[in-house]
PDB file of C-alpha atoms in Angstrom:
ATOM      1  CA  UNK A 175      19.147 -57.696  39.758  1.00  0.00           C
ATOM      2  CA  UNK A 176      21.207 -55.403  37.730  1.00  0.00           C
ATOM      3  CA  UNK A 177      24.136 -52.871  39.136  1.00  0.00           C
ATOM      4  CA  UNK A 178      23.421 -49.265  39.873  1.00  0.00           C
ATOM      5  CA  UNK A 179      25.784 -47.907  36.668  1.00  0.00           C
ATOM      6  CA  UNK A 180      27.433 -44.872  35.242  1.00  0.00           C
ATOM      7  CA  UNK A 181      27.016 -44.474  31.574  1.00  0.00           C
ATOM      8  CA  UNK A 182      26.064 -47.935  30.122  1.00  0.00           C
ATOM      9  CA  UNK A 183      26.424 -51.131  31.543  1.00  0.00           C
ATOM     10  CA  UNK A 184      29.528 -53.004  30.516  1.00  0.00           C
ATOM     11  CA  UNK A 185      27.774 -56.721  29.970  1.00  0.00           C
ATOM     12  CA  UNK A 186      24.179 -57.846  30.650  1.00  0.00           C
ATOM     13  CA  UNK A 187      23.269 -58.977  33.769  1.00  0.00           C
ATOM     14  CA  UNK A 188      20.596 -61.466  35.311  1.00  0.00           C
ATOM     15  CA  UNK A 189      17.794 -59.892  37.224  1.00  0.00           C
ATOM     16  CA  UNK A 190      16.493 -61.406  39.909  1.00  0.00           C
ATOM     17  CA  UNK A 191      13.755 -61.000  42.866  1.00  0.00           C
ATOM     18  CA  UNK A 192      10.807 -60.068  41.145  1.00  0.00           C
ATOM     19  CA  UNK A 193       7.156 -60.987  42.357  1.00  0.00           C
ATOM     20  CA  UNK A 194       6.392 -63.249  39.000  1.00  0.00           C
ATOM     21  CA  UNK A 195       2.561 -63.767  38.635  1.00  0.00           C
ATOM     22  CA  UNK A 196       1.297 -67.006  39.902  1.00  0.00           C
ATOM     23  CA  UNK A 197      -0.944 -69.951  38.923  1.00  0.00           C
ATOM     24  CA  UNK A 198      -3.666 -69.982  41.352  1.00  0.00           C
ATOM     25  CA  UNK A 199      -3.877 -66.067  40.467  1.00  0.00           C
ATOM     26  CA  UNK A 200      -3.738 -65.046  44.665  1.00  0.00           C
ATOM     27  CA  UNK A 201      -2.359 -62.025  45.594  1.00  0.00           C
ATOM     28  CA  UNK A 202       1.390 -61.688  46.527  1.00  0.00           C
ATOM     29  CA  UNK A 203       2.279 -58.876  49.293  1.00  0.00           C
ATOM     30  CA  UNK A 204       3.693 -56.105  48.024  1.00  0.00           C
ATOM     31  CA  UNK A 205       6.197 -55.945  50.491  1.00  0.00           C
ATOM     32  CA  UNK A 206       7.744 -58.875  50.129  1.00  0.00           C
ATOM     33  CA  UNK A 207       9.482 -60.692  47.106  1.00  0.00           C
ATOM     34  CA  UNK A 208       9.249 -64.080  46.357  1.00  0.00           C
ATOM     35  CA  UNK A 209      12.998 -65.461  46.984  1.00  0.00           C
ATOM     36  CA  UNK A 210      12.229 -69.380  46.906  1.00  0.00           C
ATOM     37  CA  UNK A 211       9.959 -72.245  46.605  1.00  0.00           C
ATOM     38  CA  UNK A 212       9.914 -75.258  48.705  1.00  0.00           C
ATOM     39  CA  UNK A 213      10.182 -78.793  47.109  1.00  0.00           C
ATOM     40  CA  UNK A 214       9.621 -81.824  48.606  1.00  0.00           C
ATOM     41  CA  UNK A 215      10.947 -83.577  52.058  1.00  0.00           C
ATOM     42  CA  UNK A 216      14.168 -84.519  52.487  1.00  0.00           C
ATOM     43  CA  UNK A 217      14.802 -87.237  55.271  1.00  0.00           C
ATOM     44  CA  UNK A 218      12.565 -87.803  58.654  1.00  0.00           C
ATOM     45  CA  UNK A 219      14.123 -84.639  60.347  1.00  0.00           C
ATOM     46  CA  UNK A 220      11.686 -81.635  58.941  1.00  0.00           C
ATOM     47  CA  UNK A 221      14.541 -81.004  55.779  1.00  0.00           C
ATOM     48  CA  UNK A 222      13.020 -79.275  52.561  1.00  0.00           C
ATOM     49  CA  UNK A 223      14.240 -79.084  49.102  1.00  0.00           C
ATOM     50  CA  UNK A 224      14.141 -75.399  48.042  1.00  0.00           C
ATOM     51  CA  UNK A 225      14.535 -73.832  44.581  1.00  0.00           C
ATOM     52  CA  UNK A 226      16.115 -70.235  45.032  1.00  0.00           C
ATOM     53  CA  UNK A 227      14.290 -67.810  43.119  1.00  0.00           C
ATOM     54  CA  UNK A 228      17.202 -65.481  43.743  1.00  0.00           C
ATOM     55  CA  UNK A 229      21.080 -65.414  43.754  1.00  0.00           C
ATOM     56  CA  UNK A 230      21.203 -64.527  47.075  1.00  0.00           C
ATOM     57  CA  UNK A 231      22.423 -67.339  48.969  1.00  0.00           C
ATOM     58  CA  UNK A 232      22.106 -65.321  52.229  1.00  0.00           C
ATOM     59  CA  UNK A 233      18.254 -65.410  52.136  1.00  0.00           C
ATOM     60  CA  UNK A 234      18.224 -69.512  53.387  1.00  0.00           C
ATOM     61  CA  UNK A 235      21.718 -68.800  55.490  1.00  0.00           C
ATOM     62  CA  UNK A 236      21.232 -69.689  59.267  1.00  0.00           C
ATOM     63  CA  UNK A 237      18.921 -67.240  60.910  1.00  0.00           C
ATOM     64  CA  UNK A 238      17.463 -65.695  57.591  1.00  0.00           C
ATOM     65  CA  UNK A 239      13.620 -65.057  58.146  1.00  0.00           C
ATOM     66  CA  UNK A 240      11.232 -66.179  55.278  1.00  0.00           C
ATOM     67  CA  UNK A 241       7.433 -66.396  54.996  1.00  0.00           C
ATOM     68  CA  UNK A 242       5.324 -69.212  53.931  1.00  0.00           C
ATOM     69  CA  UNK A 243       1.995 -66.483  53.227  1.00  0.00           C
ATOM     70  CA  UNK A 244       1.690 -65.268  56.664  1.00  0.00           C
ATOM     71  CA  UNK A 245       3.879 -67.914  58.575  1.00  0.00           C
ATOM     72  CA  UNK A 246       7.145 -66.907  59.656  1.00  0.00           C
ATOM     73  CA  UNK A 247       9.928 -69.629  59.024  1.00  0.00           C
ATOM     74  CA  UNK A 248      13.434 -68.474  60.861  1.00  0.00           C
ATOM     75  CA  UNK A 249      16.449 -70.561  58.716  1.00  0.00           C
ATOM     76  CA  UNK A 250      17.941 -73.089  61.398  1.00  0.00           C
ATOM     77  CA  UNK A 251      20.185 -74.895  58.692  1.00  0.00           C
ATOM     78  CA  UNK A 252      20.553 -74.925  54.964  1.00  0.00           C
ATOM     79  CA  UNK A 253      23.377 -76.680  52.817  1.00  0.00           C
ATOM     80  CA  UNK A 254      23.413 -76.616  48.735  1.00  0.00           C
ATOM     81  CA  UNK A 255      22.236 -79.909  47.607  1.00  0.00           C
ATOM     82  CA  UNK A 256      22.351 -80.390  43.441  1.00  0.00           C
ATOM     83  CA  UNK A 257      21.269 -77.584  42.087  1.00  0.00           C
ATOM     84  CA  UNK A 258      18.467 -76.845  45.424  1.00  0.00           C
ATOM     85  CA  UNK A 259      19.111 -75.838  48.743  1.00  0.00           C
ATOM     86  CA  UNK A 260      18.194 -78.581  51.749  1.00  0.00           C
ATOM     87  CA  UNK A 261      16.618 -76.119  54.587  1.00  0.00           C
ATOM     88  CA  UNK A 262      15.722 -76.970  58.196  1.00  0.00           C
ATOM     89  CA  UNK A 263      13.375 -74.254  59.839  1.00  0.00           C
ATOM     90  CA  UNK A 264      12.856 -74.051  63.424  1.00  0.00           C
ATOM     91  CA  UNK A 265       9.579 -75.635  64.380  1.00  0.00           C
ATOM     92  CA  UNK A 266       9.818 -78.134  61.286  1.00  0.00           C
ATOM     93  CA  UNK A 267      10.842 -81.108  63.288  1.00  0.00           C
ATOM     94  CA  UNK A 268       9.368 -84.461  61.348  1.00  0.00           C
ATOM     95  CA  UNK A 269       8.557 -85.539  57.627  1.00  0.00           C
ATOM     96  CA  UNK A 270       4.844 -84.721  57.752  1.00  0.00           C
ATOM     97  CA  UNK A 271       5.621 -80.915  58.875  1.00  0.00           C
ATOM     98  CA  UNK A 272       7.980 -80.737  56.041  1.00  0.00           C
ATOM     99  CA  UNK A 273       5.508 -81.991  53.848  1.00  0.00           C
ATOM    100  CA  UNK A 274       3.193 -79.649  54.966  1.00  0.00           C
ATOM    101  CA  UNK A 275       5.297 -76.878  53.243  1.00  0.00           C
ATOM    102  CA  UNK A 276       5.373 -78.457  49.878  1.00  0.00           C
ATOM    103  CA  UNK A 277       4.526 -76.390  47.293  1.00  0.00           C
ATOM    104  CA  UNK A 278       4.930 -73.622  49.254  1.00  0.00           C
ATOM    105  CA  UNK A 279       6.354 -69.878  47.551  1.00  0.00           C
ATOM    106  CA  UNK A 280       8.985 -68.465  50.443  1.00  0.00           C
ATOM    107  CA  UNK A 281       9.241 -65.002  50.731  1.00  0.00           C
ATOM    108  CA  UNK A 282      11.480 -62.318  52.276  1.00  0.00           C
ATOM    109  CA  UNK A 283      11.601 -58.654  52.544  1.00  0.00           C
ATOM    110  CA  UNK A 284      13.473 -56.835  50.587  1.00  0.00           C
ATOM    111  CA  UNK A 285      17.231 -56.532  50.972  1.00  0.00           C
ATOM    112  CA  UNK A 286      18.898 -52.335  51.202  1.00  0.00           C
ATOM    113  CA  UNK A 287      21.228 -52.633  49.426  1.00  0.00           C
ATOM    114  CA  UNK A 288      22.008 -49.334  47.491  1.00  0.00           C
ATOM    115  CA  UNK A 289      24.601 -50.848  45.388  1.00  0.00           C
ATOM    116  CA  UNK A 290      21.445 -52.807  43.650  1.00  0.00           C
ATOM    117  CA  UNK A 291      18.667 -52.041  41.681  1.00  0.00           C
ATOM    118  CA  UNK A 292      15.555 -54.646  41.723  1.00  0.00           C
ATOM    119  CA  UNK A 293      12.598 -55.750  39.191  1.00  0.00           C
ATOM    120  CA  UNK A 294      10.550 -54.037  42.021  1.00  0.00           C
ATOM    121  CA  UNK A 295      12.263 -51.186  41.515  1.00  0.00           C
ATOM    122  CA  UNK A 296      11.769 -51.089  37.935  1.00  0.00           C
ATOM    123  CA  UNK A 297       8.072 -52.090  37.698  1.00  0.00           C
ATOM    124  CA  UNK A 298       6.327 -48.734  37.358  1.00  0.00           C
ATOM    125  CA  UNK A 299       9.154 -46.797  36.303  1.00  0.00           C
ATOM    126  CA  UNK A 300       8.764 -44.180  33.743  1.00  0.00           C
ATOM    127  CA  UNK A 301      11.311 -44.884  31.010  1.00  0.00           C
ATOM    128  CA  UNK A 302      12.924 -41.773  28.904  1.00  0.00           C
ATOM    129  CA  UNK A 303      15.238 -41.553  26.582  1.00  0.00           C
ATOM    130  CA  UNK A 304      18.775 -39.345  27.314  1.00  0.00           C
ATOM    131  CA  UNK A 305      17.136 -36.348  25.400  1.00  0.00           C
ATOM    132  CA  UNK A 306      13.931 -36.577  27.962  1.00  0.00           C
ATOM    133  CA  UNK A 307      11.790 -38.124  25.666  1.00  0.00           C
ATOM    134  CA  UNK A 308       9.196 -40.506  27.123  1.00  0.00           C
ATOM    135  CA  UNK A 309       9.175 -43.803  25.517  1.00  0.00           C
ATOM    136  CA  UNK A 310       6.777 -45.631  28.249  1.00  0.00           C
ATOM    137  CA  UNK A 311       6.503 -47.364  31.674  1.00  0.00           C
ATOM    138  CA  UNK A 312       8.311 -50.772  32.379  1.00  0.00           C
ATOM    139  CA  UNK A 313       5.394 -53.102  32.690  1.00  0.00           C
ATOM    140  CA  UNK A 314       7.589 -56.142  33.605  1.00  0.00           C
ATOM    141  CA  UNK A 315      11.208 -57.601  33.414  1.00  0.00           C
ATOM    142  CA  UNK A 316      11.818 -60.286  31.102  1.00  0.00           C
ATOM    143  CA  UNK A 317      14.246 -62.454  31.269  1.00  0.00           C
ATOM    144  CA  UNK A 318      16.244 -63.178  28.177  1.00  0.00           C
ATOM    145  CA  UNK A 319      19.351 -64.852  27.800  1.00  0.00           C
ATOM    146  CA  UNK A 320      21.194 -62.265  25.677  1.00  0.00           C
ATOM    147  CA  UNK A 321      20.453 -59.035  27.883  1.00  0.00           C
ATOM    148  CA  UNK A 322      17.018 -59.203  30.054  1.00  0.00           C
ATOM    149  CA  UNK A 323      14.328 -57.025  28.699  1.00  0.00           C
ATOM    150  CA  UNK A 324      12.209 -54.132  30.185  1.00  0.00           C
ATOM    151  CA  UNK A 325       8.630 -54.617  28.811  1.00  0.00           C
ATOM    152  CA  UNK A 326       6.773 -51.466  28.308  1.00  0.00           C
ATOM    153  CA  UNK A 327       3.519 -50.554  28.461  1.00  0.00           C
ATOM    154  CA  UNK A 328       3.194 -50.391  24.920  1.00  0.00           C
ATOM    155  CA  UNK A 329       4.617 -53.316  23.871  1.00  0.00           C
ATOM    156  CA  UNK A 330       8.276 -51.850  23.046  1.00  0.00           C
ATOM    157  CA  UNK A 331      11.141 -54.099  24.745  1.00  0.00           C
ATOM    158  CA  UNK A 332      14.347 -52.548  25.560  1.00  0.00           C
ATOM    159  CA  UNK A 333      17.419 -54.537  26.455  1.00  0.00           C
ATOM    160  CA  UNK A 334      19.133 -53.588  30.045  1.00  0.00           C
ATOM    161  CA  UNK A 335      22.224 -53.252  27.922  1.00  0.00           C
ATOM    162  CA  UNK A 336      21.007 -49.633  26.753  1.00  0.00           C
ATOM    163  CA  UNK A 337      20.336 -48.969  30.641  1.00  0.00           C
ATOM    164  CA  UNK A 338      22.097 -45.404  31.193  1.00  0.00           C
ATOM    165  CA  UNK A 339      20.808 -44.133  34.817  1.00  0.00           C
ATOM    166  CA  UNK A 340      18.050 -45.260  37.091  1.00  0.00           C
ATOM    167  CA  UNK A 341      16.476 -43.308  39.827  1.00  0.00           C
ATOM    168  CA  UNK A 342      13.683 -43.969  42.276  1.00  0.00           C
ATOM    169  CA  UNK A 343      10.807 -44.194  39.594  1.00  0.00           C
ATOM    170  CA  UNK A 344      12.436 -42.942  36.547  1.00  0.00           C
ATOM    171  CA  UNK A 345      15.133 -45.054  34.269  1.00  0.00           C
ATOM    172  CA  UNK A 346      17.273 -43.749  30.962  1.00  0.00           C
ATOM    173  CA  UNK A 347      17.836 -45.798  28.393  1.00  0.00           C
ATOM    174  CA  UNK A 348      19.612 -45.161  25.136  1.00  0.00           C
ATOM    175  CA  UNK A 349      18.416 -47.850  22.219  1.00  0.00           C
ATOM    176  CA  UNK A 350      19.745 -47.594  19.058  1.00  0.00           C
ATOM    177  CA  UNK A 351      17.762 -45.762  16.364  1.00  0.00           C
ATOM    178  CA  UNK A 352      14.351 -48.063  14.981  1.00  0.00           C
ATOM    179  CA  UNK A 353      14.484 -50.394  17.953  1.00  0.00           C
ATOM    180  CA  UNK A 354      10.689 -49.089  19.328  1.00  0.00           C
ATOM    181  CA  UNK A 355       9.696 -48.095  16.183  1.00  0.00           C
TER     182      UNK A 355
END
């Protein structure tokens, strides 16, 4: 995710909560972002090891609703275990149900939060330079250790840290001269 901003952004920033494509090549809803995948079982009680695919803790906090496809998990209990998250959803009582959710991409609808803009967001937005020239659409958001990238539909790659503005289907950037040329 990356901060609504002023002018430019003052350091790069990690963007997270984008639908990534998957393996088997199914469909992900449209709706709903992929926030977490679920690992193996933990213990005899129903626990699961999941790998946040966001930084947003609150999404396996007590309560939280996430999907398994079209199965609703509600968060009974989570608690950060290294580097993973051990979750306990209600209904998930033994081993074998937890192991019935291995493998299994968790996903959440998307938070409002106006303070944040999200890869969703981005995906499809036209992309224009300060002067109004049109340099593309992003395609995708790479991530990049330096400064994630937008990917355009031509090919060109743009680092967020030339991210001026960005409004419901359009974002400014400002790159230096010769960096899509």
């Amino acid at each position: 995710m990356i901060r609504r901003l002023q002018p430019k952004p003052p350091a790069p920033r990690r963007i997270i909560g984008a639908n990534p494509p998957r393996s088997d090549g199914s469909a992900v809803s449209t709706s709903r972002l992929e926030v977490g995948r679920v690992g193996r079982a933990h213990g005899m009680r129903g626990e699961v090891a999941v790998t946040l695919t966001t930084d947003r803790v609150e999404r396996v906090a007590a309560g939280a609703v996430l999907w398994a496809g079209e199965r609703r998990l509600e968060v009974r209990s989570s608690r950060p275990h290294q580097g993973r998250h051990l979750v306990t959803f209600d209904g998930v009582v033994d081993r074998t149900a937890a192991e019935e959710l291995r493998g299994v991409v968790l996903t959440a609808e998307p938070l409002d939060d106006p303070a944040v803009l999200w890869v969703h967001e981005l995906v499809g937005a036209e992309v224009v330079a300060p002067d109004g020239t049109r340099l593309g659409v992003v395609a995708a958001v790479e991530a990049n250790p330096a400064s994630d990238l937008l990917v355009l539909d031509g090919g060109g790659l743009v680092p967020l840290t030339f991210l001026v503005s960005a409004e419901e289907g359009r974002v400014v950037v400002d790159p230096p001269a010769g960096l899509l040329d």
